[in-house]
mmCIF file of C-alpha atoms and ligand atoms in Angstrom:
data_model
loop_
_atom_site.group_PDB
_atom_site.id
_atom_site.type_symbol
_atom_site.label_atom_id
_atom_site.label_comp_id
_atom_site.label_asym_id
_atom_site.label_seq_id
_atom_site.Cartn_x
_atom_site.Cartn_y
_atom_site.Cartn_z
ATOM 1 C CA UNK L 1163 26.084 -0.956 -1.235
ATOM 2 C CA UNK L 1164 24.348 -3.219 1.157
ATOM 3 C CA UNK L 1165 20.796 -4.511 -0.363
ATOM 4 C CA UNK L 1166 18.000 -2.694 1.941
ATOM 5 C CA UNK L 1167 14.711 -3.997 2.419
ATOM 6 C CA UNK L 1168 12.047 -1.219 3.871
ATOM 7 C CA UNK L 1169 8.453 -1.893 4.742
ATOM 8 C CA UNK L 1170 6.294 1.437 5.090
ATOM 9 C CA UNK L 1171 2.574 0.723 6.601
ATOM 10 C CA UNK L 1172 0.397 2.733 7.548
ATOM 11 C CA UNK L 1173 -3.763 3.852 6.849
ATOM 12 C CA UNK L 1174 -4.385 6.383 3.933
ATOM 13 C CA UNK L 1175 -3.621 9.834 3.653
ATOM 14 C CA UNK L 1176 -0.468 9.582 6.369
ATOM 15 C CA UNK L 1177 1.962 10.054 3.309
ATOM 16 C CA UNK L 1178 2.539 6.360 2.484
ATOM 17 C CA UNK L 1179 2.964 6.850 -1.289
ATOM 18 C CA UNK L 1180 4.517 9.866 -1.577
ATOM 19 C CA UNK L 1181 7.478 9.141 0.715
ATOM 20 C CA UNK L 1182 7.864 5.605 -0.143
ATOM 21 C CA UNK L 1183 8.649 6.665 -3.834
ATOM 22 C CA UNK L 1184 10.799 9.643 -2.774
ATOM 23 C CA UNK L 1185 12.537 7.353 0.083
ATOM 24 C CA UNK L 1186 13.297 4.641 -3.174
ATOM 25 C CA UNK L 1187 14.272 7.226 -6.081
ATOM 26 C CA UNK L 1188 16.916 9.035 -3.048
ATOM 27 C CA UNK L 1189 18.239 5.916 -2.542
ATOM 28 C CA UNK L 1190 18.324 3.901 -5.639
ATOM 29 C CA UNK L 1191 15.856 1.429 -4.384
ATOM 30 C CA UNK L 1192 12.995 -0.160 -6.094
ATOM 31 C CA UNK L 1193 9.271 0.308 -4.961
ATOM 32 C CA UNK L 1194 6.289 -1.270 -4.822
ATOM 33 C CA UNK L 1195 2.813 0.122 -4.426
ATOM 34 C CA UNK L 1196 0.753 -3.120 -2.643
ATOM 35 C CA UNK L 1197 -2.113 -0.897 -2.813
ATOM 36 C CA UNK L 1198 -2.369 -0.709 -6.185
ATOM 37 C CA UNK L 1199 -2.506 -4.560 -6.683
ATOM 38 C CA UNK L 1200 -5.157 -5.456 -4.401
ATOM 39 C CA UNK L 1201 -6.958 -2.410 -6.314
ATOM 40 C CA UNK L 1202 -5.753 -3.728 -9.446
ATOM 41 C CA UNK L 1203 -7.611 -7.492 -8.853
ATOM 42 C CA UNK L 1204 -10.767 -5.429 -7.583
ATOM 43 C CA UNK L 1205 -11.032 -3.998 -11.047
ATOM 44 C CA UNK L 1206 -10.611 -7.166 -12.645
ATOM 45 C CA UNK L 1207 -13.225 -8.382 -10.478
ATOM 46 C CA UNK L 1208 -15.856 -5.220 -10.756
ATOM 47 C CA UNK L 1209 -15.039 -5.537 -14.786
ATOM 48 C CA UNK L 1210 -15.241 -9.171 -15.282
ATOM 49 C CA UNK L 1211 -19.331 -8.985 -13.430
ATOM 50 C CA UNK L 1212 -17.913 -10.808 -10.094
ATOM 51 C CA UNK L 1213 -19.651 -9.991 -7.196
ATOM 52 C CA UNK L 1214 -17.296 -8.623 -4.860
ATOM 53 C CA UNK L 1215 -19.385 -9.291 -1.926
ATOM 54 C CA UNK L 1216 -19.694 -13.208 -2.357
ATOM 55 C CA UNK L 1217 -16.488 -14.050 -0.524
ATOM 56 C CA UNK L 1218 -16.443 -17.970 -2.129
ATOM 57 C CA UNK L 1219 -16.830 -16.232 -5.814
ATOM 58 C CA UNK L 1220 -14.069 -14.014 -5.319
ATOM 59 C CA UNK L 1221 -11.734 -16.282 -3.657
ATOM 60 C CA UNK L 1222 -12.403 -19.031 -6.944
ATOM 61 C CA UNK L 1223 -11.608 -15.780 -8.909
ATOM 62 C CA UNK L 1224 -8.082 -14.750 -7.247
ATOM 63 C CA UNK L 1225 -5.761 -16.593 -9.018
ATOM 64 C CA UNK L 1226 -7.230 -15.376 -12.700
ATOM 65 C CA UNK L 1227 -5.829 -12.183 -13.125
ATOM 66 C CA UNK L 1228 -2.150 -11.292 -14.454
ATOM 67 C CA UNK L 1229 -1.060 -8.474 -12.363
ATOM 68 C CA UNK L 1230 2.466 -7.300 -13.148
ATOM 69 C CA UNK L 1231 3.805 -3.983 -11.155
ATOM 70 C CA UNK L 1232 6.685 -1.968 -12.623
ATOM 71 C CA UNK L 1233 9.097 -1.334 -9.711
ATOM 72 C CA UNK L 1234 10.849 2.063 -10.814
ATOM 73 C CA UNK L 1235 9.680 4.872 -8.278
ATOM 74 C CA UNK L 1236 9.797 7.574 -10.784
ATOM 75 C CA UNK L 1237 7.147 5.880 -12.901
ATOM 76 C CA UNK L 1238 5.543 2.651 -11.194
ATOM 77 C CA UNK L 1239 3.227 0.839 -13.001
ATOM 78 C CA UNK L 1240 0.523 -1.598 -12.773
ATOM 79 C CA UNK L 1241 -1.185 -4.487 -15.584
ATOM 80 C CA UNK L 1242 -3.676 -6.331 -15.548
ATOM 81 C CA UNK L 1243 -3.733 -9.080 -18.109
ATOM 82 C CA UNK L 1244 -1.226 -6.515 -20.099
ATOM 83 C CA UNK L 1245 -3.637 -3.676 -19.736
ATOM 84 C CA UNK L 1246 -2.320 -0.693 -18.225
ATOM 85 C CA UNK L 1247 -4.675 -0.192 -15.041
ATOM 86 C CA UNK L 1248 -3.080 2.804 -13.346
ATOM 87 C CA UNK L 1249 -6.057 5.130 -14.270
ATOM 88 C CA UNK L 1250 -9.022 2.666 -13.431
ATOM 89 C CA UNK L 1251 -7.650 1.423 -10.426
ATOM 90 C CA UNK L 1252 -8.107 5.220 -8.510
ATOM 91 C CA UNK L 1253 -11.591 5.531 -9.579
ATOM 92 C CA UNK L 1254 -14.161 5.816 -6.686
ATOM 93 C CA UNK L 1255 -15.833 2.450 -7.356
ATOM 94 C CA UNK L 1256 -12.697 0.646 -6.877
ATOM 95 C CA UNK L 1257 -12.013 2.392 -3.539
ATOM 96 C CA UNK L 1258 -15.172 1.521 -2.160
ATOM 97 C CA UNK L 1259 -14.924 -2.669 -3.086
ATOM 98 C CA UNK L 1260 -11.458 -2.770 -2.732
ATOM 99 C CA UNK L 1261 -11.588 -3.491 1.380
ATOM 100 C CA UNK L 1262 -13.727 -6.334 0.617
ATOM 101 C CA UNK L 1263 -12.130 -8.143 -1.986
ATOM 102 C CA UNK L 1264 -8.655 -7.629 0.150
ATOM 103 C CA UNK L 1265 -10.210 -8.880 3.122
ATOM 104 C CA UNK L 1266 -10.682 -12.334 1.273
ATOM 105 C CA UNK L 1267 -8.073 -14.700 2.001
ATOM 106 C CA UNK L 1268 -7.274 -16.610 -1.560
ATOM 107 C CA UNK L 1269 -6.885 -12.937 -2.310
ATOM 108 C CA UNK L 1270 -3.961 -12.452 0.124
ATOM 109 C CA UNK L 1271 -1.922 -15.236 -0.430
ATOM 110 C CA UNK L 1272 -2.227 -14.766 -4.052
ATOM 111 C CA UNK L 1273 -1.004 -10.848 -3.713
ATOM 112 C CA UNK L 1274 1.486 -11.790 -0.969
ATOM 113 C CA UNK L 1275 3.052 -14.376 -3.330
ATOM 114 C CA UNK L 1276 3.747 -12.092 -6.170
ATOM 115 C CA UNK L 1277 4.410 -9.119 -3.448
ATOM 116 C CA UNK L 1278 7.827 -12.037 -1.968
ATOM 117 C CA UNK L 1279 8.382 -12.393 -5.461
ATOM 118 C CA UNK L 1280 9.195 -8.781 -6.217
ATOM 119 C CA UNK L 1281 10.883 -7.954 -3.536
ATOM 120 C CA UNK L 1282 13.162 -10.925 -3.984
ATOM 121 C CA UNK L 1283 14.479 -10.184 -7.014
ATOM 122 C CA UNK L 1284 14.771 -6.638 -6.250
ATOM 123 C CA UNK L 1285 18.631 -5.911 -7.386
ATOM 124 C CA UNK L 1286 19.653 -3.006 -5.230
ATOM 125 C CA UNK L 1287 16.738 -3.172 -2.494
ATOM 126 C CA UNK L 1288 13.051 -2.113 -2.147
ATOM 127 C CA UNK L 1289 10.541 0.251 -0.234
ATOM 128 C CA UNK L 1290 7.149 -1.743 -0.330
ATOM 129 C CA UNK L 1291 4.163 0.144 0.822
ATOM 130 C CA UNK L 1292 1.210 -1.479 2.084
ATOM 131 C CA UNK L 1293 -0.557 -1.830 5.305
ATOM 132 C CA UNK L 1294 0.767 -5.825 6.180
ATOM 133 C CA UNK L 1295 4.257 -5.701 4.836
ATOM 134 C CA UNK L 1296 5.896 -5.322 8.124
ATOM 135 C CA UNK L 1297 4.059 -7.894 9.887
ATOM 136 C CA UNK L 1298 2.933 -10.312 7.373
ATOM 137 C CA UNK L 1299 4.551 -10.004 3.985
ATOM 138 C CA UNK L 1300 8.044 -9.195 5.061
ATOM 139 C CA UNK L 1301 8.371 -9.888 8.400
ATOM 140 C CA UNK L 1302 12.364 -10.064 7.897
ATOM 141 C CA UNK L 1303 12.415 -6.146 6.305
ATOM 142 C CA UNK L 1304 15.586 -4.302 7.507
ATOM 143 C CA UNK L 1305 13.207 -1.695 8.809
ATOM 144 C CA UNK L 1306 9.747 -1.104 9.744
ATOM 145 C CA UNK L 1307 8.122 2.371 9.134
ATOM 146 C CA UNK L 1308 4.408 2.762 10.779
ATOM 147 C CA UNK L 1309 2.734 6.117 9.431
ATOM 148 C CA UNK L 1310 0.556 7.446 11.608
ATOM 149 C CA UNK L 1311 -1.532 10.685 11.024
ATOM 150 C CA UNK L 1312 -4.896 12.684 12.555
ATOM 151 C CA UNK L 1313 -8.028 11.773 10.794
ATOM 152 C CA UNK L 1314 -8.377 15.299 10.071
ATOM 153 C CA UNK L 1315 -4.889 15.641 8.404
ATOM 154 C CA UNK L 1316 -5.633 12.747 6.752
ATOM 155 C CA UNK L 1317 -9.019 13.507 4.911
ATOM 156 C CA UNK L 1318 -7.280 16.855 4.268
ATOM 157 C CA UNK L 1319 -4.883 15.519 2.288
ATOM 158 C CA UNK L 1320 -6.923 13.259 0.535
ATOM 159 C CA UNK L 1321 -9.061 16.311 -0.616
ATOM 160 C CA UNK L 1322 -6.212 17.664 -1.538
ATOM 161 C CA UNK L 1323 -5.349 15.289 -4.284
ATOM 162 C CA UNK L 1324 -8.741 14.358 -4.942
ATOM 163 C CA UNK L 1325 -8.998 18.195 -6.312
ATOM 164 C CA UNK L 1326 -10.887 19.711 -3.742
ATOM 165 C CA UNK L 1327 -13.663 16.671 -2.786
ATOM 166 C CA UNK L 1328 -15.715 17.093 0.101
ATOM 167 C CA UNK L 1329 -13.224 17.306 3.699
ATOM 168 C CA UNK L 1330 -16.198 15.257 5.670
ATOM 169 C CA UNK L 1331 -17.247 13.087 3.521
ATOM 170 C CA UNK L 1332 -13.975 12.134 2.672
ATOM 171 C CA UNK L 1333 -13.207 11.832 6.351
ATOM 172 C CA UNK L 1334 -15.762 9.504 6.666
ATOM 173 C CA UNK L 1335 -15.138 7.252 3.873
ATOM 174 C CA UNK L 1336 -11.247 6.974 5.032
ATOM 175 C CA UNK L 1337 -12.175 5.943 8.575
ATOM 176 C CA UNK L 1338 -14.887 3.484 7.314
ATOM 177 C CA UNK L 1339 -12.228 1.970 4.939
ATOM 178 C CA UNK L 1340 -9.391 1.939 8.029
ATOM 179 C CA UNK L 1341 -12.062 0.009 10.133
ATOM 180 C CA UNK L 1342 -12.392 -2.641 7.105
ATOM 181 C CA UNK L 1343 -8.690 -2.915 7.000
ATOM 182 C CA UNK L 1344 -7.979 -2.960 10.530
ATOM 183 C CA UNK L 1345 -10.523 -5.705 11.238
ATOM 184 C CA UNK L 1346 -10.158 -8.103 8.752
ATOM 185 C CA UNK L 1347 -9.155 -11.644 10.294
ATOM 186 C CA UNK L 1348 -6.549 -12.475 6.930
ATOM 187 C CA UNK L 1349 -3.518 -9.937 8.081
ATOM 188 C CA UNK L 1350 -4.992 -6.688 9.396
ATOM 189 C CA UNK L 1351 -3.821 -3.101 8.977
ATOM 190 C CA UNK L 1352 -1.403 -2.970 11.773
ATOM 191 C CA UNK L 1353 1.981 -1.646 13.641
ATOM 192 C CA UNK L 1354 4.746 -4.357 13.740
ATOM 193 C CA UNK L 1355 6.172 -4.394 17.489
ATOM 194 C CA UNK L 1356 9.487 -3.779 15.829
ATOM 195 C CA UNK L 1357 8.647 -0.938 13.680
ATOM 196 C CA UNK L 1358 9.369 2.826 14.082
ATOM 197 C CA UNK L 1359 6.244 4.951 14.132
ATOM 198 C CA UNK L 1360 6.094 8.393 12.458
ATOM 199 C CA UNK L 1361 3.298 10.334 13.492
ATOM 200 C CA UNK L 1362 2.956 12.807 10.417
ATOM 201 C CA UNK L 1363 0.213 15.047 11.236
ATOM 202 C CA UNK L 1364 2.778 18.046 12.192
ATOM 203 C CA UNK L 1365 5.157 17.254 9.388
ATOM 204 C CA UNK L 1366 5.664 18.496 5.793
ATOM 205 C CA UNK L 1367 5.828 15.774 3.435
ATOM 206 C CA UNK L 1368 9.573 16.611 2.739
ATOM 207 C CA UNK L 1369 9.964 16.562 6.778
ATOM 208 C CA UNK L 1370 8.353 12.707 6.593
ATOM 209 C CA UNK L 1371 10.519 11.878 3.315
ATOM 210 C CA UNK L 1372 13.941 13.478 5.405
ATOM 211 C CA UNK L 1373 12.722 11.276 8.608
ATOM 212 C CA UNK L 1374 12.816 8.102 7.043
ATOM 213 C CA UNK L 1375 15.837 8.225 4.475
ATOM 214 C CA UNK L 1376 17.941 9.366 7.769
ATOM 215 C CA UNK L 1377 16.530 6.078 9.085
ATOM 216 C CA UNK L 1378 17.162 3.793 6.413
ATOM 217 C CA UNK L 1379 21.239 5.337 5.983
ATOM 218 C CA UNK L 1380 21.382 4.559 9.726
ATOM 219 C CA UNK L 1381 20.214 1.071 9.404
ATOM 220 C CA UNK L 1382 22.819 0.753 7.097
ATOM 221 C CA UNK L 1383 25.593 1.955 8.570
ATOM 222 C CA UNK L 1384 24.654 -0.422 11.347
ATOM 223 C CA UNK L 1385 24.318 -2.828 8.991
HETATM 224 O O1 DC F 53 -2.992 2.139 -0.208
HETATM 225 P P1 DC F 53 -4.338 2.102 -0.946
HETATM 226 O O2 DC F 53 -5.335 3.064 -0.374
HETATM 227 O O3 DC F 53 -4.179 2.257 -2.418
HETATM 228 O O4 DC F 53 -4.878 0.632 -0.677
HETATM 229 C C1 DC F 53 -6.117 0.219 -1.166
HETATM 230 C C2 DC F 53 -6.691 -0.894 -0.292
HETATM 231 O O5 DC F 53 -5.935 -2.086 -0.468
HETATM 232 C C3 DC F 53 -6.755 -0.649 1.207
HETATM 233 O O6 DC F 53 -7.968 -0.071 1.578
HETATM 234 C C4 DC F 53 -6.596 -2.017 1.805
HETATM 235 C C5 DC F 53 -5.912 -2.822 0.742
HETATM 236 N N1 DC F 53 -4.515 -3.138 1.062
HETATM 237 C C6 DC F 53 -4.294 -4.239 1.839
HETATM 238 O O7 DC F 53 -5.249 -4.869 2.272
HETATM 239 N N2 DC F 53 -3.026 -4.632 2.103
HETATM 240 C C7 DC F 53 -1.980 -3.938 1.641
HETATM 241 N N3 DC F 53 -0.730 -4.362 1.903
HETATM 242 C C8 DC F 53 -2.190 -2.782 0.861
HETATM 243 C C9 DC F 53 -3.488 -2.391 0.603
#
């Protein structure tokens, strides 16, 4: 079978995660979370006292860190320095520095490096999830997925797995961290021109996860 390479963007709460890793284990693909590293060098940062809102301290900081991401999608996981980060990484702190330490640029390359290196030596293919692999990272990928999703659906999810947190305030906090990412000069949040957007606000996840593994098989078969 033809190696597949399969960039999924998209803002949070559309789905990203959970279909990317479904998409991979269906179709014997590796997976990366890009997510999770630029929230795994944020927690380096917040635990090594660097102030994530001096731009020039965190860019002299980016290339400190040892971040190493396990590719399997039935148990991805993430090091920093060979300390498993998986838990830290979600905590609330990290989510709310984790738009500015992405938006510096020694910070991108650095991630985007290690994100071509991955997905290079991926054996069988790879689904990478992010919210610049389409147009930045892997501007080559077989296919393009956008994820696209109601602010409302969005937050409600996020409540959801967030065991029942607050539906507005979440809501808020989502579109104030989409703004971040969608303004940021280095490689915003945005929709390739050649990708395929899913709007998933009607859909089940199982519906999303359906949508894009027909898409993927039909790639290949025009492969
Ligand atoms: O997918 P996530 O919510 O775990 O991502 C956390 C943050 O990381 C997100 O707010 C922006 C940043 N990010 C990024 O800048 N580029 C990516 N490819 C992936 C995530």
């Amino acid at each position: 079978m033809e190696s597949v390479i399969v960039a999924i963007d998209g803002p949070s709460g559309t789905g990203k995660s959970s279909t990317s890793k479904a998409v991979a284990a269906k179709l014997g693909l590796s997976y990366l979370d890009t997510g999770a590293q630029y929230r795994a060098i944020t927690w380096w940062m917040i635990t090594n006292g660097v102030d994530v809102d001096d731009a020039d301290v965190v860019a002299s900081a980016a290339g400190k860190p040892t971040i190493v991401s396990g590719t399997d999608p039935s148990h991805p996981t993430i090091t920093v320095d060979g300390v498993d980060a998986s838990g830290p990484i979600r905590t609330q702190e990290v989510t709310s520095k984790v738009s500015a330490v992405s938006a510096v640029p020694e910070v991108r390359t650095r991630i985007t490096e290690l994100q071509r290196s991955i997905a290079a030596s991926a054996e069988h293919g790879i689904v990478v999830e992010g919210r610049d692999i389409g147009t930045t990272v892997l501007p080559d990928a077989d296919l393009k997925i956008f994820l696209t999703a109601s602010p409302e659906a969005r937050a409600a999810r996020r409540s959801g797995e967030l065991k029942g947190a607050d539906v507005h305030a979440t809501r808020e906090a989502l579109i104030k961290r989409d703004a971040a990412d969608s303004s940021r000069k280095t490689s915003p949040l945005a929709k390739a021109d050649d990708a395929v957007e899913v709007d998933t606000t009607q859909l089940t996840l199982q519906q999303v996860i359906e949508c894009v593994v027909t898409l993927v098989e039909e790639k290949r078969a025009a492969a």
